[in-house]
Tab-separated table of N, CA, C and O in Angstrom:
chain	number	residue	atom	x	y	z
R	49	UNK	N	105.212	70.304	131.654
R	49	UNK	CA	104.249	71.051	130.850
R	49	UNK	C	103.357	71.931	131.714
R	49	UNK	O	103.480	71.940	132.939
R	50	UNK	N	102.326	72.778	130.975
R	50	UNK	CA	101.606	74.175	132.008
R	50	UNK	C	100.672	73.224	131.836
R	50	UNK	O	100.193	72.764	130.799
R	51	UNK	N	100.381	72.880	133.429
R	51	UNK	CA	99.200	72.238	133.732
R	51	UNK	C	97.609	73.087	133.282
R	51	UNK	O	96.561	72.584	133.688
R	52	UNK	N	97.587	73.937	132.721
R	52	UNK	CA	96.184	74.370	131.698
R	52	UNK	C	96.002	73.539	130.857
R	52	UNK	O	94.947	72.921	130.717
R	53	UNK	N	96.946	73.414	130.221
R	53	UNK	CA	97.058	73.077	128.891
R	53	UNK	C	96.933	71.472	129.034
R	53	UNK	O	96.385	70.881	128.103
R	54	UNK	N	97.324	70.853	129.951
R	54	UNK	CA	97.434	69.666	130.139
R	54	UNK	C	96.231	69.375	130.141
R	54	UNK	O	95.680	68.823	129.188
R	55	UNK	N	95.540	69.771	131.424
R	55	UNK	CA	94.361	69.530	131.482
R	55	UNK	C	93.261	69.928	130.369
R	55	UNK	O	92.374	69.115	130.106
R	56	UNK	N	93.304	70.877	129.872
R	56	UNK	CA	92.551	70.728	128.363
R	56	UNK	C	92.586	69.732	127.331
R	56	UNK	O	91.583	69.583	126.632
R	57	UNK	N	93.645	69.005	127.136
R	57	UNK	CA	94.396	67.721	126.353
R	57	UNK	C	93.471	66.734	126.821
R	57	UNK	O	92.816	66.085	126.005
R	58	UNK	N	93.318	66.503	128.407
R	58	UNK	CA	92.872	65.356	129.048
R	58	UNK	C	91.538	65.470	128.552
R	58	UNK	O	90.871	64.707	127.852
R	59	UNK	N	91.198	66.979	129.243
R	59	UNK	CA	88.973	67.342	129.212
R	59	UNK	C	88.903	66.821	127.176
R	59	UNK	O	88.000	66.149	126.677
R	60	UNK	N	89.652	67.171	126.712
R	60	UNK	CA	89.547	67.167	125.328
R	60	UNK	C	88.938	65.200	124.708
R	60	UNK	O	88.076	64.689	123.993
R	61	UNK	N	90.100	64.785	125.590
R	61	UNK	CA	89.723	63.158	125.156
R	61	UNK	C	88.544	62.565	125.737
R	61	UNK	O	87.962	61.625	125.196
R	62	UNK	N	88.135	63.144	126.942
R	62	UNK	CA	86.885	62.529	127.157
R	62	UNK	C	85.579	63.239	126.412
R	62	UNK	O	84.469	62.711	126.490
R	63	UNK	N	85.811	64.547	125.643
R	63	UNK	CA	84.627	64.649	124.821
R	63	UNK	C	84.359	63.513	124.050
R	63	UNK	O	85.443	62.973	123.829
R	64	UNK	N	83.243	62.745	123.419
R	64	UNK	CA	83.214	61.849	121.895
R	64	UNK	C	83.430	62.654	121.148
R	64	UNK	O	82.934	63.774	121.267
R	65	UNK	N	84.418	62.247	119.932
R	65	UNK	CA	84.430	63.079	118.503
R	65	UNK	C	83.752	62.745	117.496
R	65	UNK	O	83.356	61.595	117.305
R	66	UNK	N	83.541	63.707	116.742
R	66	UNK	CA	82.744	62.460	115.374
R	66	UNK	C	83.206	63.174	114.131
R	66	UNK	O	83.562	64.347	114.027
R	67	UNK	N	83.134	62.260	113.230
R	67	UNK	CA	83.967	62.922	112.003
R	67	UNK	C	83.077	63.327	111.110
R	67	UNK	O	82.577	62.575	110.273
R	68	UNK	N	82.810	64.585	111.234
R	68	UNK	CA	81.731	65.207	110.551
R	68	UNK	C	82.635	66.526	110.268
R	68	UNK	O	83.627	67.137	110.668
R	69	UNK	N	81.367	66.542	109.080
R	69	UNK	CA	82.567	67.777	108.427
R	69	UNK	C	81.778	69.405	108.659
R	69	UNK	O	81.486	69.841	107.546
R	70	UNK	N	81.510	70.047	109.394
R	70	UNK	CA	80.616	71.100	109.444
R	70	UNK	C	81.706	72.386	109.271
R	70	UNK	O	82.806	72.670	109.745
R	71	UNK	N	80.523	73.144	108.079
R	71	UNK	CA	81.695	74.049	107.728
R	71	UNK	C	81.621	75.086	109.265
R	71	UNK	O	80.858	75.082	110.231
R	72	UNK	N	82.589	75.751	108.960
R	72	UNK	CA	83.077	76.990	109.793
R	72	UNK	C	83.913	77.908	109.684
R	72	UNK	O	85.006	77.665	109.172
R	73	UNK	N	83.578	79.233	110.162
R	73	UNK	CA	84.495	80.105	109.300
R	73	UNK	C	85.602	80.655	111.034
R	73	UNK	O	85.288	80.586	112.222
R	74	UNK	N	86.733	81.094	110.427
R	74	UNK	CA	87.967	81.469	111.844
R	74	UNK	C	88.335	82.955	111.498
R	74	UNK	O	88.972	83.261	110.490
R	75	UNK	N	87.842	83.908	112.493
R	75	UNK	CA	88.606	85.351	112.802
R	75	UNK	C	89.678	85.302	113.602
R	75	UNK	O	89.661	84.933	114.776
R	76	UNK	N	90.677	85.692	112.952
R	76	UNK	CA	91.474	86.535	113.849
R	76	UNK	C	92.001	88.130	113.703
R	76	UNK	O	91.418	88.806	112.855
R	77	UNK	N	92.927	88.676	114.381
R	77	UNK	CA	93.090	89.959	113.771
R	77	UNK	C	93.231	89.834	112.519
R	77	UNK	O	92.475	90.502	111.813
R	78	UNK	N	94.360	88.837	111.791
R	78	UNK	CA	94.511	89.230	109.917
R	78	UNK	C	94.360	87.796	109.419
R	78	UNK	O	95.176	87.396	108.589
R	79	UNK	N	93.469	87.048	109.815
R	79	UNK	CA	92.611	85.536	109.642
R	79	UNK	C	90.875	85.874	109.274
R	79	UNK	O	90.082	86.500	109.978
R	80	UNK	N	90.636	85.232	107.955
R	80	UNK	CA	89.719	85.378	107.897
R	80	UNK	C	89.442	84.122	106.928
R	80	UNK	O	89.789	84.074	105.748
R	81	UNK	N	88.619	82.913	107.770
R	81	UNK	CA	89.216	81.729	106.588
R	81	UNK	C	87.809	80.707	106.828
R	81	UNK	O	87.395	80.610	107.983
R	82	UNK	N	87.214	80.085	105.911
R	82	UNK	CA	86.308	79.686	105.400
R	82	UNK	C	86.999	78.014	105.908
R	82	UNK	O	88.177	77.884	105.577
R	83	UNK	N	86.471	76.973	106.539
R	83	UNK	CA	87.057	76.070	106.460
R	83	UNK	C	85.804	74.945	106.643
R	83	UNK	O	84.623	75.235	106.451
R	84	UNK	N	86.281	73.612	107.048
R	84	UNK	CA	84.875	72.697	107.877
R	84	UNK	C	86.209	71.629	108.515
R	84	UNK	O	87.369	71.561	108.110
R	85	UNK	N	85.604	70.936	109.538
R	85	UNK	CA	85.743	70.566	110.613
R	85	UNK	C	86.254	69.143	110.139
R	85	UNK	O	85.375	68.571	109.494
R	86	UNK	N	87.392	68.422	110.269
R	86	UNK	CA	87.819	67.125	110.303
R	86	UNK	C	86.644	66.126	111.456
R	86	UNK	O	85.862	65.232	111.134
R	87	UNK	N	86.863	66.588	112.541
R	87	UNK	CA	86.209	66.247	113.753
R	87	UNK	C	85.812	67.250	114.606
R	87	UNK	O	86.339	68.352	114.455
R	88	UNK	N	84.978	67.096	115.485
R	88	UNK	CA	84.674	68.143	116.252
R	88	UNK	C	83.130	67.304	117.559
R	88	UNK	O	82.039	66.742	117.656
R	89	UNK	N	84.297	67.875	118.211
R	89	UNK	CA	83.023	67.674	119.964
R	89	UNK	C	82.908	68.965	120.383
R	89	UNK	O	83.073	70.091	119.913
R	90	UNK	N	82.525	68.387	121.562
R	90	UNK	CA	81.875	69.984	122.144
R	90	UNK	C	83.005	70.425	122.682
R	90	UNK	O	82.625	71.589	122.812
R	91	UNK	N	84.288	70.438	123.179
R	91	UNK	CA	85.289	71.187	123.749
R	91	UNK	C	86.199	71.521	122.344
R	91	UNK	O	87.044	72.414	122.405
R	92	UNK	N	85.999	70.802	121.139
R	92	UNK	CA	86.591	71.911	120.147
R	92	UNK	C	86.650	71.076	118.832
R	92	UNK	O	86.023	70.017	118.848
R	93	UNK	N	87.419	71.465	117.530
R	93	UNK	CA	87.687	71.334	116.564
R	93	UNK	C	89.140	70.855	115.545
R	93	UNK	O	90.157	71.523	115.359
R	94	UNK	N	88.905	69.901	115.168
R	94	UNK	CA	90.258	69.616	114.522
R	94	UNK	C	89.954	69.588	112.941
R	94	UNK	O	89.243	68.677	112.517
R	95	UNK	N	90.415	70.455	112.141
R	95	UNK	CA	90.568	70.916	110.651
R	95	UNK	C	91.637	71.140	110.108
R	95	UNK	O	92.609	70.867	110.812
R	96	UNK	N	91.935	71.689	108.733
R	96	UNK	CA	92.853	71.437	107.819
R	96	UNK	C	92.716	73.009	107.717
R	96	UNK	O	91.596	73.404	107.391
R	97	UNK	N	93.444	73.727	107.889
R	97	UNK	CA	93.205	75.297	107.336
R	97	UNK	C	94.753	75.635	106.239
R	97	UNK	O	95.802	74.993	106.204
R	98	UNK	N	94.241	77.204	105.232
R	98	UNK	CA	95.512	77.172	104.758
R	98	UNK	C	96.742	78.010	105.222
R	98	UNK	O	97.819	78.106	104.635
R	99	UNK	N	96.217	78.837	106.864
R	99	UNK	CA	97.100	79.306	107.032
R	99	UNK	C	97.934	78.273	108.565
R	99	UNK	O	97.458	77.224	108.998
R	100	UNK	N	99.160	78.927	109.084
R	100	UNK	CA	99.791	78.493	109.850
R	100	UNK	C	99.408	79.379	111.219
R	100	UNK	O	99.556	80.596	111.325
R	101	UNK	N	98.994	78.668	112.022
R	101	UNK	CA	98.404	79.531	113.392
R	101	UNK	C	99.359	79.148	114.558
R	101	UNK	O	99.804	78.017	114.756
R	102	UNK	N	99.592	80.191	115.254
R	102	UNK	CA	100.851	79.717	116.575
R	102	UNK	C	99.638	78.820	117.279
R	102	UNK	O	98.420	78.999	117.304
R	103	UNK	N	100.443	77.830	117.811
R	103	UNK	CA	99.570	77.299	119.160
R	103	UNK	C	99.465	79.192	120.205
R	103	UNK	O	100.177	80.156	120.488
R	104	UNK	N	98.275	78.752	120.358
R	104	UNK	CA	97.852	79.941	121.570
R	104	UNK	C	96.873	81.077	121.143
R	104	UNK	O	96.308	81.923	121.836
R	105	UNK	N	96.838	80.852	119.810
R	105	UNK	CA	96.447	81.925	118.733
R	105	UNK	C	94.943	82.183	119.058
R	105	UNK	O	94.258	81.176	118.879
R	106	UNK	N	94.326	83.167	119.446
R	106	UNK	CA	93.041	83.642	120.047
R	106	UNK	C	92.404	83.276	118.896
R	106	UNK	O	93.174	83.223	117.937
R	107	UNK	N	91.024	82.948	118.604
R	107	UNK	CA	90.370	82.658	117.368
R	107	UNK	C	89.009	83.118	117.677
R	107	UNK	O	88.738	83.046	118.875
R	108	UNK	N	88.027	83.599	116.868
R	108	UNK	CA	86.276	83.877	117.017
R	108	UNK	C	86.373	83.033	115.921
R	108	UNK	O	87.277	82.838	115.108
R	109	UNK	N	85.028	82.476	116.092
R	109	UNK	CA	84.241	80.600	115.441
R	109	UNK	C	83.510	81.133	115.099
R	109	UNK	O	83.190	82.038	115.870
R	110	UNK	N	82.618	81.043	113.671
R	110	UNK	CA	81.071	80.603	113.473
R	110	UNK	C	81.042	79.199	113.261
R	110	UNK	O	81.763	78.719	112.386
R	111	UNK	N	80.248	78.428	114.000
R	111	UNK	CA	79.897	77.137	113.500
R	111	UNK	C	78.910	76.892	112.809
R	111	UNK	O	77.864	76.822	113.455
R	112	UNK	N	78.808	76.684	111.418
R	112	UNK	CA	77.290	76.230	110.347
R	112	UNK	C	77.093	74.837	110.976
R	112	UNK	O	77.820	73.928	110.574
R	113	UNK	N	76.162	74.586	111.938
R	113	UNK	CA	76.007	73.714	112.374
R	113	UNK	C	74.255	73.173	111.496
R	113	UNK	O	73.366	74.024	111.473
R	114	UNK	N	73.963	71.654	110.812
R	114	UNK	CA	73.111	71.265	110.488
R	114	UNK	C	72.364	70.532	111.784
R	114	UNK	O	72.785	69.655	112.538
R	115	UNK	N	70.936	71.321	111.744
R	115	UNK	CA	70.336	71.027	112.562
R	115	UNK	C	69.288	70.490	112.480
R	115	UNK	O	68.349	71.285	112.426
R	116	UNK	N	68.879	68.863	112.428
R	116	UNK	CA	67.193	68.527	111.678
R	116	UNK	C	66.459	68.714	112.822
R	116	UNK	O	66.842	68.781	113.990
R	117	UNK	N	65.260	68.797	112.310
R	117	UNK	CA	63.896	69.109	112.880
R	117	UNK	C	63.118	68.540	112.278
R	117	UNK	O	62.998	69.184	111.236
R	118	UNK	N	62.540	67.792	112.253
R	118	UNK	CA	60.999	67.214	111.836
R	118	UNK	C	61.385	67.109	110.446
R	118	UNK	O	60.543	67.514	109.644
R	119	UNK	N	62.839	66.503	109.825
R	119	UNK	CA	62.331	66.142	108.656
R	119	UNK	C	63.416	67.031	107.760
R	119	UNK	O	64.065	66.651	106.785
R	120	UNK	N	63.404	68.250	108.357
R	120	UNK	CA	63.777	69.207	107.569
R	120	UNK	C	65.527	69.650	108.037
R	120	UNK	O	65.826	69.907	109.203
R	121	UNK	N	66.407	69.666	107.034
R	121	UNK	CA	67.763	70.416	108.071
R	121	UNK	C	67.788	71.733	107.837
R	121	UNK	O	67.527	72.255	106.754
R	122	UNK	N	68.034	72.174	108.623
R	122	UNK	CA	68.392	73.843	108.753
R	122	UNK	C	69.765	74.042	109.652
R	122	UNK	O	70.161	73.350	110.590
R	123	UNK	N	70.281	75.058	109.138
R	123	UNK	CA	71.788	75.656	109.669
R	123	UNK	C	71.815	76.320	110.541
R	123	UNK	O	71.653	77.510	110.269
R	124	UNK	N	71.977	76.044	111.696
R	124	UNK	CA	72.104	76.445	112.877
R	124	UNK	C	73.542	77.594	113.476
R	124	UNK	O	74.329	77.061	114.258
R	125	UNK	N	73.772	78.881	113.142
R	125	UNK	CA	74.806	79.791	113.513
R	125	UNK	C	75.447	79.547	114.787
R	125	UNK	O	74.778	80.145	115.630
R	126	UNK	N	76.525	78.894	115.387
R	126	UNK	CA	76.741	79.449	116.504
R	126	UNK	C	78.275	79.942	116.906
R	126	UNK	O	79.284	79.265	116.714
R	127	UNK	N	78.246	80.984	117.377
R	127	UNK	CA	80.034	81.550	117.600
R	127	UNK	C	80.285	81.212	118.737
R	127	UNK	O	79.697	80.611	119.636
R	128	UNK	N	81.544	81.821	118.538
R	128	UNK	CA	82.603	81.043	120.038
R	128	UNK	C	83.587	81.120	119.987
R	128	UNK	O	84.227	80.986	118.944
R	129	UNK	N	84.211	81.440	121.437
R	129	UNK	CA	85.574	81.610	121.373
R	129	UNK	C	86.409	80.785	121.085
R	129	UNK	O	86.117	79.610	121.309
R	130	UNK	N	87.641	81.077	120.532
R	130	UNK	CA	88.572	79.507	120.614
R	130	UNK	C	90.391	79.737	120.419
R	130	UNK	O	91.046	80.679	119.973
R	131	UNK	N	90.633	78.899	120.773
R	131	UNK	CA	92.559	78.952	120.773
R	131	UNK	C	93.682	77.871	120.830
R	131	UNK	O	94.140	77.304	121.822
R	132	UNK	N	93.969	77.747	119.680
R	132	UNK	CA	94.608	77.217	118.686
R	132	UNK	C	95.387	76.367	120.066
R	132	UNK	O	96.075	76.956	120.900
R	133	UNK	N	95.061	74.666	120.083
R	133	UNK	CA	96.355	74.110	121.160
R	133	UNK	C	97.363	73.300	119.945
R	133	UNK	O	98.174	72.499	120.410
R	134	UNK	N	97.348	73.425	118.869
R	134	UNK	CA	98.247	72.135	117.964
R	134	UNK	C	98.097	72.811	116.685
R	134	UNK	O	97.086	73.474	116.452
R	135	UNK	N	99.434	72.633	115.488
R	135	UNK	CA	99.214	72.831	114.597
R	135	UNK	C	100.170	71.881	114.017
R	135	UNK	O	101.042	71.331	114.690
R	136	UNK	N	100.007	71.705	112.830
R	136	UNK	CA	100.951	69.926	111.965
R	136	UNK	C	100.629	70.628	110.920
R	136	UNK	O	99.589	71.136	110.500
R	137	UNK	N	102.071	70.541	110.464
R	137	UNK	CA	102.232	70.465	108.890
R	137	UNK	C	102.066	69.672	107.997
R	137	UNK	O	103.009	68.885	107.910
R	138	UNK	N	100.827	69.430	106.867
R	138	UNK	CA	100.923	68.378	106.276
R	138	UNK	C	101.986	67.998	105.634
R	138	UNK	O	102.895	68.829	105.626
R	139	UNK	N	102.261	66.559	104.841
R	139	UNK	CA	103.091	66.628	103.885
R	139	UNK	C	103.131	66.580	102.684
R	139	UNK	O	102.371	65.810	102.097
R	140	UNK	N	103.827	67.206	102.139
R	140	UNK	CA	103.834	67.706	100.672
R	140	UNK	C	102.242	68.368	100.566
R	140	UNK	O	101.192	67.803	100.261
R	141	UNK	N	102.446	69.465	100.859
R	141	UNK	CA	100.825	70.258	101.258
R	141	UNK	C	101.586	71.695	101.676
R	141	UNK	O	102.768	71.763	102.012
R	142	UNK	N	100.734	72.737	101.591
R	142	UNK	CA	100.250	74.275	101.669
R	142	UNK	C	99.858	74.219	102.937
R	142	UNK	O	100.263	75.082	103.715
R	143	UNK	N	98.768	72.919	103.492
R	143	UNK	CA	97.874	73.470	104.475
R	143	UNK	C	98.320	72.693	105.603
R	143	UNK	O	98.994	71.666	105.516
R	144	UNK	N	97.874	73.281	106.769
R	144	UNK	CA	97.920	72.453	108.204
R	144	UNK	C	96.958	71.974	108.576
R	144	UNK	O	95.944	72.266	107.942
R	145	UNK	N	96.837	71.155	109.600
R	145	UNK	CA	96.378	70.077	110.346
R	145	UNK	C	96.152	71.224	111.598
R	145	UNK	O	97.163	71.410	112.275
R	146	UNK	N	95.348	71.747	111.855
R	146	UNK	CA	95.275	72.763	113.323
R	146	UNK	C	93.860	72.138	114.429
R	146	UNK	O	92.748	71.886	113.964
R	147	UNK	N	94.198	71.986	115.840
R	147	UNK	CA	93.324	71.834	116.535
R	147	UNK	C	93.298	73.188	117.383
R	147	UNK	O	94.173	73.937	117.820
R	148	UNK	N	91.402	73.158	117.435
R	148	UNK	CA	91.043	74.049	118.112
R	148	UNK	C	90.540	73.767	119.262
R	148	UNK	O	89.830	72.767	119.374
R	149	UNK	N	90.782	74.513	120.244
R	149	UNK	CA	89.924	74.380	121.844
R	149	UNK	C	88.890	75.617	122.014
R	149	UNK	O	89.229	76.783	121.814
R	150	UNK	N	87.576	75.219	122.411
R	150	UNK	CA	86.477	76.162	122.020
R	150	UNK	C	86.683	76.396	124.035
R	150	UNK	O	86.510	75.572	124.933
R	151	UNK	N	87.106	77.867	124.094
R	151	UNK	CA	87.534	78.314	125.641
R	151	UNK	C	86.536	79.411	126.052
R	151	UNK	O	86.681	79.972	127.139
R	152	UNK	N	85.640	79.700	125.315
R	152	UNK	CA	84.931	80.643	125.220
R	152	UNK	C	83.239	80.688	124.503
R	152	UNK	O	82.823	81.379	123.572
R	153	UNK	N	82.771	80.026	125.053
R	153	UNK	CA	81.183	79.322	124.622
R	153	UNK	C	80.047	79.424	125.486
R	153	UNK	O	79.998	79.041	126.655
R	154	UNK	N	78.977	80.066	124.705
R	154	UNK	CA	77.569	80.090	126.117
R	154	UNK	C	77.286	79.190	125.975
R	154	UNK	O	77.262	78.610	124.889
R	155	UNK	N	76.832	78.565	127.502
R	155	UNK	CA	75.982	77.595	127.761
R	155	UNK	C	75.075	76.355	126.856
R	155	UNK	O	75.156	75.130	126.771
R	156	UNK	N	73.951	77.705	126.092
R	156	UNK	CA	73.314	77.122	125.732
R	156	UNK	C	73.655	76.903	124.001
R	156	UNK	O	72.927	76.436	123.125
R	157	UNK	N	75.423	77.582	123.904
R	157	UNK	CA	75.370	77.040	121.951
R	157	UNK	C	76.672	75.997	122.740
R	157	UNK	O	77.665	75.645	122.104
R	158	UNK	N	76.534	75.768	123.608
R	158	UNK	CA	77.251	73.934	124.201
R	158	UNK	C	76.817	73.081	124.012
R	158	UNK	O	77.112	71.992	123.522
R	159	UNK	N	75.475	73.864	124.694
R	159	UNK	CA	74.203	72.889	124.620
R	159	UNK	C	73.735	72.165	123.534
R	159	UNK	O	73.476	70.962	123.554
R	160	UNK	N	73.604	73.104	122.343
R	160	UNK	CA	73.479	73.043	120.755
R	160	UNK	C	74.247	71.462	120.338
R	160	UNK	O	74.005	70.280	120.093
R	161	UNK	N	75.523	72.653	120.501
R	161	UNK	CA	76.638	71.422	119.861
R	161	UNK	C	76.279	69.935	120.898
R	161	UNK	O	76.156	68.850	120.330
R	162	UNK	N	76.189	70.002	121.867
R	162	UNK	CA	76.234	68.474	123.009
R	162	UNK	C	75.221	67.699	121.721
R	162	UNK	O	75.475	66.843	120.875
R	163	UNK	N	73.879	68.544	122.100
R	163	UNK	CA	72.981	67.697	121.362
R	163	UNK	C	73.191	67.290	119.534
R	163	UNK	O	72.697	66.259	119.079
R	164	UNK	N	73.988	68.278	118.651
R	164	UNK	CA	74.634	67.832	117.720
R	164	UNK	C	75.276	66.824	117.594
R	164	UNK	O	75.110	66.043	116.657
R	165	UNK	N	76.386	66.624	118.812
R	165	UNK	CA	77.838	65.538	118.284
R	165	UNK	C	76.637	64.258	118.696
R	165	UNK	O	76.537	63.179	118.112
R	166	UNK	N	75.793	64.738	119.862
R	166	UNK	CA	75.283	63.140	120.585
R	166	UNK	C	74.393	62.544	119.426
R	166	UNK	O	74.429	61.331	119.223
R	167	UNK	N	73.359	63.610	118.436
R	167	UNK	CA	72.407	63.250	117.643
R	167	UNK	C	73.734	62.197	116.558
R	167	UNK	O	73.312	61.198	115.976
R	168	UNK	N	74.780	62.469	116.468
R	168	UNK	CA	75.232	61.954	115.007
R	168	UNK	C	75.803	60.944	115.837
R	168	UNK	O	75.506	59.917	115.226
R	169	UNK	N	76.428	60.609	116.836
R	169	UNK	CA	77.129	59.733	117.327
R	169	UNK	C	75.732	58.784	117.367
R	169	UNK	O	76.075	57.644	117.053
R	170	UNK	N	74.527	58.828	117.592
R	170	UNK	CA	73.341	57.394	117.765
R	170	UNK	C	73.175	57.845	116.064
R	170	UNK	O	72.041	57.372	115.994
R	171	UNK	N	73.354	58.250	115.004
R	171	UNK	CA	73.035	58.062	113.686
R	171	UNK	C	74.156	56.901	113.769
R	171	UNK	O	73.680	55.767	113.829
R	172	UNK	N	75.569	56.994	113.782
R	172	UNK	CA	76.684	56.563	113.918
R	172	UNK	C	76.314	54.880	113.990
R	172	UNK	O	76.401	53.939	113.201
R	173	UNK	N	75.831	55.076	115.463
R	173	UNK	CA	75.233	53.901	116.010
R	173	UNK	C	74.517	52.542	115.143
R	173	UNK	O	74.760	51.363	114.882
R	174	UNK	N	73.432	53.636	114.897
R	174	UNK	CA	72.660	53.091	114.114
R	174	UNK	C	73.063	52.497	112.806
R	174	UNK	O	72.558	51.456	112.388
R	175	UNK	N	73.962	53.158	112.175
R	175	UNK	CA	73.974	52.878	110.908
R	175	UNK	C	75.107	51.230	110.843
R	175	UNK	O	75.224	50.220	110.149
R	176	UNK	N	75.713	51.853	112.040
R	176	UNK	CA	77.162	50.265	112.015
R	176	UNK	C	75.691	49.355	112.481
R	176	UNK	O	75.667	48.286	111.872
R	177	UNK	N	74.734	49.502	113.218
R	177	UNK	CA	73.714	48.359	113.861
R	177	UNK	C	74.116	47.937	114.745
R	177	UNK	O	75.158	48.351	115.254
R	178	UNK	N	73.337	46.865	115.265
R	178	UNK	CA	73.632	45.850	116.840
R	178	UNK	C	74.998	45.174	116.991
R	178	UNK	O	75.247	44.502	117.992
């Protein structure tokens, strides 16, 4: 296998995932698709979309990311690059099973998301208890 790709597979499993559903919308040249997130860490996204994307497939992200503050949630915008490493056909289904690798992200909407997946992973925590 192309050791890129490998190594993205690997960096991929040591993100935590959490199964949260945050919507997000996917550009491509003739992609324009409204979806939300099966799971998602900070190196990328695994969702159900209705079209069929090659593995490799260049993608631009908005992530509607929910963001609380004191009480209150608010939707937090953040884009990003990304490219398609997996796609699965469901069965008896229209739609696929597609994972995304986010290859193209500033710093600080990493940052965003880090502190997103980590805030829900101690809700997570909390809620299973001691």
């Amino acid at each position: 296998g192309d050791p890129v790709t490998q190594k993205n597979f690997q960096e991929k499993r040591r993100h935590p995932r959490i199964e949260n559903n945050v919507p997000f919308k996917i550009y491509a040249p003739d992609i324009d698709l409204v979806t939300e997130t099966k799971n998602i860490s900070c190196a990328g996204a695994y969702c159900k979309i209705s079209k069929f994307l090659e593995p490799m497939t260049k993608l631009k992200i908005t992530l509607l990311l929910p963001v609380r503050k004191g009480g209150k949630v608010s939707t937090k915008k953040l884009s990003c690059g990304g490219v398609v490493v997996r796609t699965e056909n469901i069965p008896n289904s229209e739609d696929f099973f597609t994972a995304i690798f986010f290859n193209d992200i500033l710093p600080r909407d990493a940052q965003v998301l880090a502190g997103y997946v980590k805030g829900a992973l101690e809700q997570e925590k909390a809620a299973v208890g001691p």
